[in-house]
Tab-separated table of C-alpha atoms and ligand atoms in Angstrom:
chain	number	residue	atom	x	y	z
A	1	MET	CA	-19.962	12.648	-17.766
A	2	THR	CA	-21.392	14.250	-14.612
A	3	ASN	CA	-20.938	12.641	-11.192
A	4	GLN	CA	-24.633	11.823	-11.162
A	5	GLU	CA	-24.386	10.049	-14.529
A	6	LEU	CA	-21.354	8.128	-13.317
A	7	ASP	CA	-23.151	7.060	-10.138
A	8	ARG	CA	-26.145	5.880	-12.152
A	9	LEU	CA	-23.925	3.935	-14.536
A	10	LYS	CA	-22.056	2.275	-11.631
A	11	GLN	CA	-25.363	1.326	-10.074
A	12	ASP	CA	-26.778	-0.061	-13.356
A	13	ARG	CA	-23.670	-2.150	-13.966
A	14	ASP	CA	-23.282	-3.158	-10.294
A	15	VAL	CA	-19.765	-1.715	-10.105
A	16	ALA	CA	-17.760	-0.361	-7.162
A	17	ILE	CA	-14.506	1.533	-7.693
A	18	MET	CA	-11.664	1.317	-5.175
A	19	ALA	CA	-8.677	3.633	-5.484
A	20	HIS	CA	-5.327	4.093	-3.767
A	21	TYR	CA	-4.232	7.573	-2.672
A	22	TYR	CA	-1.456	7.551	-5.287
A	23	VAL	CA	-3.692	7.517	-8.391
A	24	ASP	CA	-4.651	10.804	-10.060
A	25	GLY	CA	-7.074	13.013	-8.129
A	26	GLU	CA	-9.802	12.809	-10.783
A	27	ILE	CA	-9.786	9.015	-10.329
A	28	GLN	CA	-9.909	9.274	-6.533
A	29	ASP	CA	-13.000	11.455	-7.056
A	30	MET	CA	-14.681	8.749	-9.155
A	31	ALA	CA	-14.096	6.072	-6.517
A	32	ASP	CA	-16.476	4.710	-3.901
A	33	TYR	CA	-13.584	3.850	-1.577
A	34	VAL	CA	-10.195	5.596	-1.421
A	35	GLY	CA	-7.508	4.633	1.034
A	36	ASP	CA	-4.226	2.989	1.916
A	37	SER	CA	-3.439	-0.670	1.197
A	38	PHE	CA	-4.760	-1.861	4.556
A	39	PHE	CA	-8.054	-0.008	4.249
A	40	LEU	CA	-8.527	-1.352	0.725
A	41	ALA	CA	-7.885	-4.956	1.828
A	42	GLN	CA	-10.343	-4.621	4.708
A	43	LYS	CA	-13.003	-2.858	2.645
A	44	ALA	CA	-12.785	-5.447	-0.120
A	45	LEU	CA	-14.511	-7.944	2.168
A	46	GLU	CA	-17.509	-5.671	2.724
A	47	ILE	CA	-18.283	-4.618	-0.838
A	48	GLU	CA	-21.673	-5.700	-2.118
A	49	ALA	CA	-21.270	-4.852	-5.813
A	50	GLN	CA	-20.525	-7.864	-8.029
A	51	ASN	CA	-17.886	-5.975	-10.043
A	52	ILE	CA	-14.915	-4.252	-8.438
A	53	ILE	CA	-12.544	-1.973	-10.328
A	54	MET	CA	-9.276	-1.568	-8.412
A	55	ALA	CA	-7.672	1.711	-9.454
A	56	GLY	CA	-4.124	0.846	-8.477
A	57	VAL	CA	-1.313	-1.525	-9.341
A	58	SER	CA	-1.380	-5.252	-9.989
A	59	PHE	CA	-0.799	-6.580	-6.447
A	60	MET	CA	-3.805	-4.551	-5.274
A	61	GLY	CA	-6.083	-6.173	-7.865
A	62	GLU	CA	-4.711	-9.588	-6.876
A	63	SER	CA	-5.323	-8.953	-3.170
A	64	ILE	CA	-8.947	-8.009	-3.863
A	65	LYS	CA	-9.435	-11.171	-5.947
A	66	ILE	CA	-7.702	-13.366	-3.338
A	67	LEU	CA	-10.166	-12.112	-0.740
A	68	ASN	CA	-13.219	-12.058	-3.051
A	69	PRO	CA	-13.091	-15.086	-5.336
A	70	ASP	CA	-16.740	-14.768	-6.338
A	71	LYS	CA	-16.461	-11.172	-7.495
A	72	THR	CA	-15.301	-9.972	-10.875
A	73	VAL	CA	-12.217	-7.825	-10.316
A	74	TYR	CA	-10.773	-5.471	-12.926
A	75	LEU	CA	-7.584	-3.447	-13.096
A	76	PRO	CA	-7.875	-0.373	-15.357
A	77	ASP	CA	-4.409	-1.158	-16.742
A	78	GLN	CA	-3.292	-4.759	-16.376
A	79	GLU	CA	0.324	-3.715	-16.952
A	80	ALA	CA	0.317	-1.231	-14.043
A	81	ASP	CA	2.733	-2.867	-11.651
A	82	CYS	CA	4.786	-2.293	-8.504
A	83	PRO	CA	8.400	-3.268	-9.246
A	84	MET	CA	9.070	-3.989	-5.581
A	85	ALA	CA	6.405	-6.725	-5.575
A	86	HIS	CA	8.862	-8.838	-7.609
A	87	MET	CA	12.026	-8.141	-5.611
A	88	VAL	CA	12.225	-11.457	-3.796
A	89	THR	CA	12.340	-14.992	-5.195
A	90	LEU	CA	10.810	-18.283	-4.046
A	91	GLU	CA	14.368	-19.678	-3.980
A	92	LYS	CA	15.405	-17.001	-1.475
A	93	ILE	CA	12.420	-17.814	0.761
A	94	GLN	CA	13.279	-21.518	0.592
A	95	GLU	CA	16.940	-20.778	1.410
A	96	MET	CA	15.900	-18.845	4.533
A	97	ARG	CA	13.475	-21.558	5.636
A	98	GLU	CA	16.323	-24.060	5.424
A	99	ALA	CA	18.748	-21.769	7.273
A	100	TYR	CA	16.450	-21.042	10.251
A	101	GLU	CA	14.279	-23.586	12.019
A	102	ASP	CA	12.311	-20.998	13.960
A	103	LEU	CA	11.382	-18.656	11.105
A	104	ALA	CA	8.292	-16.708	10.082
A	105	VAL	CA	8.156	-15.202	6.609
A	106	VAL	CA	6.318	-11.872	6.639
A	107	CYS	CA	5.459	-10.369	3.300
A	108	TYR	CA	4.528	-6.777	2.792
A	109	VAL	CA	1.267	-6.558	0.862
A	110	ASN	CA	3.271	-5.101	-2.039
A	111	SER	CA	4.121	-8.607	-3.252
A	112	THR	CA	2.871	-11.027	-5.904
A	113	ALA	CA	0.230	-13.671	-5.121
A	114	GLU	CA	2.944	-16.310	-5.564
A	115	ILE	CA	5.128	-14.706	-2.893
A	116	LYS	CA	2.138	-14.365	-0.549
A	117	ALA	CA	1.368	-18.049	-1.066
A	118	HIS	CA	4.823	-18.908	0.327
A	119	SER	CA	4.617	-16.514	3.283
A	120	ASP	CA	3.261	-16.991	6.801
A	121	TYR	CA	1.913	-13.506	7.434
A	122	CYS	CA	1.114	-10.493	5.341
A	123	CYS	CA	1.277	-6.878	6.543
A	124	THR	CA	0.944	-3.331	5.257
A	125	SER	CA	2.868	-0.265	6.398
A	126	ALA	CA	-0.124	0.671	8.573
A	127	ASN	CA	-0.057	-2.545	10.598
A	128	ALA	CA	3.456	-4.011	10.306
A	129	VAL	CA	4.252	-3.412	14.001
A	130	LYS	CA	1.000	-4.980	15.093
A	131	VAL	CA	1.433	-8.033	12.865
A	132	LEU	CA	5.023	-8.646	13.991
A	133	SER	CA	3.953	-8.283	17.633
A	134	ALA	CA	1.657	-11.293	17.145
A	135	ILE	CA	4.431	-13.567	15.863
A	136	GLU	CA	6.163	-15.980	18.229
A	137	ALA	CA	9.062	-17.048	15.996
A	138	LYS	CA	12.412	-15.535	16.942
A	139	ASN	CA	13.556	-15.082	13.337
A	140	ILE	CA	11.552	-13.078	10.845
A	141	PHE	CA	12.347	-12.867	7.157
A	142	PHE	CA	10.770	-9.586	6.047
A	143	ILE	CA	10.057	-9.415	2.309
A	144	PRO	CA	10.228	-7.803	-0.199
A	145	ASP	CA	10.779	-4.314	1.307
A	146	GLY	CA	14.065	-4.158	3.202
A	147	ASN	CA	13.506	-0.502	4.144
A	148	LEU	CA	10.151	-1.133	5.832
A	149	GLY	CA	11.663	-4.147	7.626
A	150	ALA	CA	14.579	-2.046	8.887
A	151	ASN	CA	12.287	0.831	9.870
A	152	ILE	CA	10.223	-1.323	12.207
A	153	SER	CA	13.009	-3.518	13.567
A	154	GLY	CA	13.685	-1.066	16.440
A	155	PHE	CA	10.326	-2.085	17.934
A	156	PHE	CA	11.561	-5.670	18.308
A	157	PRO	CA	14.954	-5.784	20.071
A	158	ASP	CA	14.450	-9.467	20.942
A	159	LYS	CA	13.789	-10.618	17.403
A	160	ASN	CA	16.170	-11.314	14.581
A	161	ILE	CA	14.583	-9.451	11.674
A	162	ILE	CA	16.275	-10.365	8.424
A	163	CYS	CA	15.460	-7.741	5.812
A	164	ASN	CA	15.250	-8.718	2.175
A	165	ASP	CA	17.370	-6.768	-0.255
A	166	GLY	CA	14.514	-4.933	-2.021
A	167	ALA	CA	13.114	-1.416	-1.957
A	168	CYS	CA	10.536	0.788	-3.617
A	169	PRO	CA	12.346	2.629	-6.416
A	170	VAL	CA	10.270	5.752	-5.709
A	171	HIS	CA	10.814	6.001	-1.939
A	172	HIS	CA	14.389	4.682	-1.953
A	173	GLU	CA	15.396	7.624	-4.179
A	174	VAL	CA	15.011	10.058	-1.277
A	175	THR	CA	18.462	10.710	0.161
A	176	LEU	CA	19.551	12.112	3.508
A	177	ASP	CA	21.054	15.136	1.722
A	178	GLN	CA	17.714	15.879	0.077
A	179	VAL	CA	15.908	15.703	3.410
A	180	LYS	CA	18.474	18.032	4.995
A	181	SER	CA	18.191	20.581	2.189
A	182	LEU	CA	14.387	20.446	2.241
A	183	ARG	CA	14.528	21.105	5.982
A	184	GLN	CA	16.912	24.015	5.460
A	185	ALA	CA	14.717	25.515	2.738
A	186	HIS	CA	11.577	25.183	4.900
A	187	PRO	CA	12.725	25.537	8.512
A	188	GLY	CA	9.185	25.681	9.961
A	189	ALA	CA	7.909	22.614	8.137
A	190	LYS	CA	7.263	19.204	9.708
A	191	VAL	CA	8.582	16.228	7.777
A	192	LEU	CA	6.299	13.240	7.175
A	193	ALA	CA	7.825	10.126	5.600
A	194	HIS	CA	6.501	6.813	4.361
A	195	PRO	CA	8.434	3.905	5.958
A	196	GLU	CA	9.424	2.647	2.499
A	197	CYS	CA	12.026	5.441	2.611
A	198	ARG	CA	15.634	4.697	3.617
A	199	PRO	CA	16.152	4.064	7.348
A	200	GLU	CA	18.949	6.668	7.566
A	201	ILE	CA	16.524	9.534	6.927
A	202	MET	CA	14.175	8.536	9.747
A	203	GLU	CA	15.933	10.398	12.555
A	204	PHE	CA	15.432	13.601	10.553
A	205	VAL	CA	11.674	13.228	10.144
A	206	ASP	CA	8.829	14.129	12.501
A	207	TYR	CA	6.584	11.246	11.570
A	208	LYS	CA	6.904	7.932	9.741
A	209	GLY	CA	3.856	5.952	8.707
A	210	SER	CA	1.544	4.749	5.974
A	211	THR	CA	-0.331	7.068	3.634
A	212	SER	CA	-3.355	7.138	5.949
A	213	GLY	CA	-0.998	7.672	8.899
A	214	ILE	CA	0.506	10.676	7.108
A	215	LEU	CA	-2.969	12.128	6.556
A	216	LYS	CA	-3.723	11.819	10.250
A	217	ALA	CA	-0.300	13.063	11.370
A	218	VAL	CA	-0.988	16.485	9.840
A	219	GLU	CA	-3.783	16.961	12.346
A	220	ASP	CA	-1.941	15.321	15.238
A	221	LEU	CA	1.308	17.267	14.808
A	222	GLY	CA	-0.299	20.615	13.962
A	223	GLY	CA	1.506	23.349	12.024
A	224	ASP	CA	1.033	25.069	8.664
A	225	GLU	CA	3.710	23.555	6.452
A	226	PHE	CA	4.627	19.921	5.790
A	227	ILE	CA	7.298	18.222	3.718
A	228	VAL	CA	5.710	14.998	2.492
A	229	LEU	CA	8.057	12.164	1.546
A	230	THR	CA	5.803	9.863	-0.365
A	231	GLU	CA	4.168	9.598	-3.787
A	232	GLU	CA	2.672	12.916	-4.794
A	233	GLY	CA	-0.802	11.511	-5.616
A	234	ILE	CA	-1.594	11.885	-1.918
A	235	ALA	CA	-1.441	15.680	-2.370
A	236	TRP	CA	-5.025	15.506	-3.642
A	237	LYS	CA	-6.436	14.130	-0.397
A	238	LEU	CA	-4.107	16.199	1.793
A	239	GLN	CA	-5.102	19.456	0.116
A	240	LYS	CA	-8.808	18.573	0.236
A	241	THR	CA	-8.633	17.638	3.901
A	242	TYR	CA	-6.447	20.575	4.923
A	243	PRO	CA	-7.092	23.395	2.406
A	244	ASP	CA	-5.262	26.010	4.508
A	245	LYS	CA	-2.019	24.072	4.933
A	246	THR	CA	0.975	23.941	2.615
A	247	PHE	CA	2.413	20.628	1.434
A	248	ILE	CA	5.846	20.378	-0.141
A	249	PHE	CA	6.724	17.338	-2.242
A	250	ASN	CA	9.958	15.875	-3.531
A	251	ASP	CA	8.951	14.851	-7.103
A	252	MET	CA	8.113	11.279	-6.112
A	253	VAL	CA	6.066	9.674	-8.884
A	254	CYS	CA	5.072	6.001	-9.118
A	255	GLN	CA	4.861	5.061	-12.809
A	256	GLY	CA	2.539	2.116	-12.158
A	257	MET	CA	-0.010	4.262	-10.329
A	258	LYS	CA	0.113	6.878	-13.089
A	259	GLN	CA	-0.793	4.242	-15.700
A	260	VAL	CA	-4.287	4.134	-14.205
A	261	LYS	CA	-6.462	6.237	-16.523
A	262	LYS	CA	-10.011	7.553	-16.241
A	263	GLU	CA	-10.872	6.463	-19.818
A	264	ASP	CA	-9.948	2.850	-19.001
A	265	ILE	CA	-12.167	2.877	-15.922
A	266	LEU	CA	-15.108	4.269	-17.912
A	267	ARG	CA	-14.549	1.681	-20.648
A	268	ILE	CA	-14.615	-1.149	-18.080
A	269	ILE	CA	-17.826	0.158	-16.527
A	270	GLU	CA	-19.484	0.353	-19.946
A	271	GLU	CA	-18.040	-2.686	-21.716
A	272	GLY	CA	-16.158	-4.809	-19.174
A	273	GLY	CA	-12.591	-5.907	-19.886
A	274	PRO	CA	-9.944	-8.435	-18.930
A	275	GLU	CA	-10.448	-9.686	-15.361
A	276	VAL	CA	-7.910	-10.385	-12.651
A	277	THR	CA	-7.695	-14.177	-12.559
A	278	LEU	CA	-5.750	-16.489	-10.272
A	279	ASP	CA	-5.225	-20.222	-10.180
A	280	GLU	CA	-7.507	-21.494	-7.367
A	281	ASP	CA	-4.770	-23.376	-5.445
A	282	LEU	CA	-2.563	-20.305	-5.592
A	283	ARG	CA	-5.435	-18.091	-4.449
A	284	ILE	CA	-6.205	-20.308	-1.447
A	285	ALA	CA	-2.536	-20.397	-0.401
A	286	ALA	CA	-2.123	-16.631	-0.858
A	287	ARG	CA	-5.264	-15.932	1.170
A	288	LYS	CA	-3.836	-17.476	4.360
A	289	PRO	CA	-1.275	-14.738	5.188
A	290	LEU	CA	-3.756	-12.007	4.243
A	291	GLU	CA	-6.390	-13.527	6.533
A	292	ARG	CA	-3.886	-13.768	9.375
A	293	MET	CA	-3.151	-10.064	8.940
A	294	LEU	CA	-6.846	-9.192	9.027
A	295	GLU	CA	-7.371	-11.383	12.121
A	296	VAL	CA	-4.443	-9.848	14.006
A	297	CYS	CA	-5.674	-6.368	13.119
A	298	ALA	CA	-9.317	-6.938	13.971
A	299	SER	CA	-8.669	-5.250	17.336
A	300	PRO	CA	-7.872	-1.491	17.389
A	301	GLN	CA	-4.474	-1.050	15.854
A	302	LYS	CA	-1.250	0.474	17.040
A	303	ALA	CA	0.102	3.055	14.595
A	304	LEU	CA	3.616	2.855	13.220
A	305	VAL	CA	5.293	5.819	14.883
B	1	LIG	P1	0.230	2.425	1.893
B	1	LIG	O1	-0.109	1.079	2.389
B	1	LIG	O2	0.801	3.312	2.941
B	1	LIG	O3	-0.935	3.031	1.202
B	1	LIG	O4	1.401	2.291	0.824
B	1	LIG	C1	1.287	1.561	-0.342
B	1	LIG	C2	2.417	1.788	-1.220
B	1	LIG	O5	2.509	1.246	-2.287
B	1	LIG	C3	3.442	2.688	-0.782
B	1	LIG	O6	4.379	2.840	-1.766
B	2	LIG	FE1	5.319	0.026	-5.509
B	2	LIG	FE2	6.727	2.118	-4.762
B	2	LIG	FE3	4.737	2.425	-6.482
B	2	LIG	FE4	4.228	1.888	-3.908
B	2	LIG	S1	5.194	3.735	-4.749
B	2	LIG	S2	3.272	0.919	-5.679
B	2	LIG	S3	5.944	0.506	-3.435
B	2	LIG	S4	6.652	1.278	-6.809
């Protein structure tokens, strides 16, 4: 199918495709909107098409549905999931609420709708510093990603940030030894890391930030060679944006993102498929922390650097 045929089909069926930077390049090329988790959450509110296909993992489809209850939302593969989204329990949240009177629960967007529904604020890696800056509570329980929580805690010396014991299996795999050997093998390269990586590697990197932050950092830092410590799907956008630069990856592959297939997207456009559905009470409760994030970030945002 040519791009023109695809565009016509999307228009006929009133479909918009959103894709995360980690899905395969050919899928990013089919999409109307490609970006990081924050961009996708913001964009979801502006989409006019009645049908939205979210080329990404389950929590991304849920977030779109939470924000757009009247739209029909599809995930190309309903089993495509982010393991970290499940790495905290409601019992643990309850335990922390009982232990601290002055507590805010901040959930990273990589979390289930149920976890969001029991949180006070939501954030993404692109806006975590900004969201935490808006919180008055002294104690913050940061869930489910303990690495992201630890990586931003230096910005808040006066707060007690309690990091949940969870991590992205893809980013947590990167060790300090690996970073040191990559640096040795490529002495001129700048190192760009996603803040889901272990805190101990951060003093050996030149930039830490979200996927969109990494894309921008290439321009801001300058140079010809970059070691990129995040999922390798972003290579597609990096190479397109900076064709003359060299990007070195560390074999980081997210299984959930790779389950998203072009054939499934085409099938949904042509025939429909199972929708993302949420219990209405759950949806309303899960919307609150997402809305707070969008409100806090409505003003120009401070990057996580
Ligand atoms: P971004 O918000 O930076 O796109 O990251 C999402 C994610 O899942 C990282 O593993
Ligand atoms: Fe989840 Fe990690 Fe995959 Fe991101 S890269 S979706 S955090 S498993």
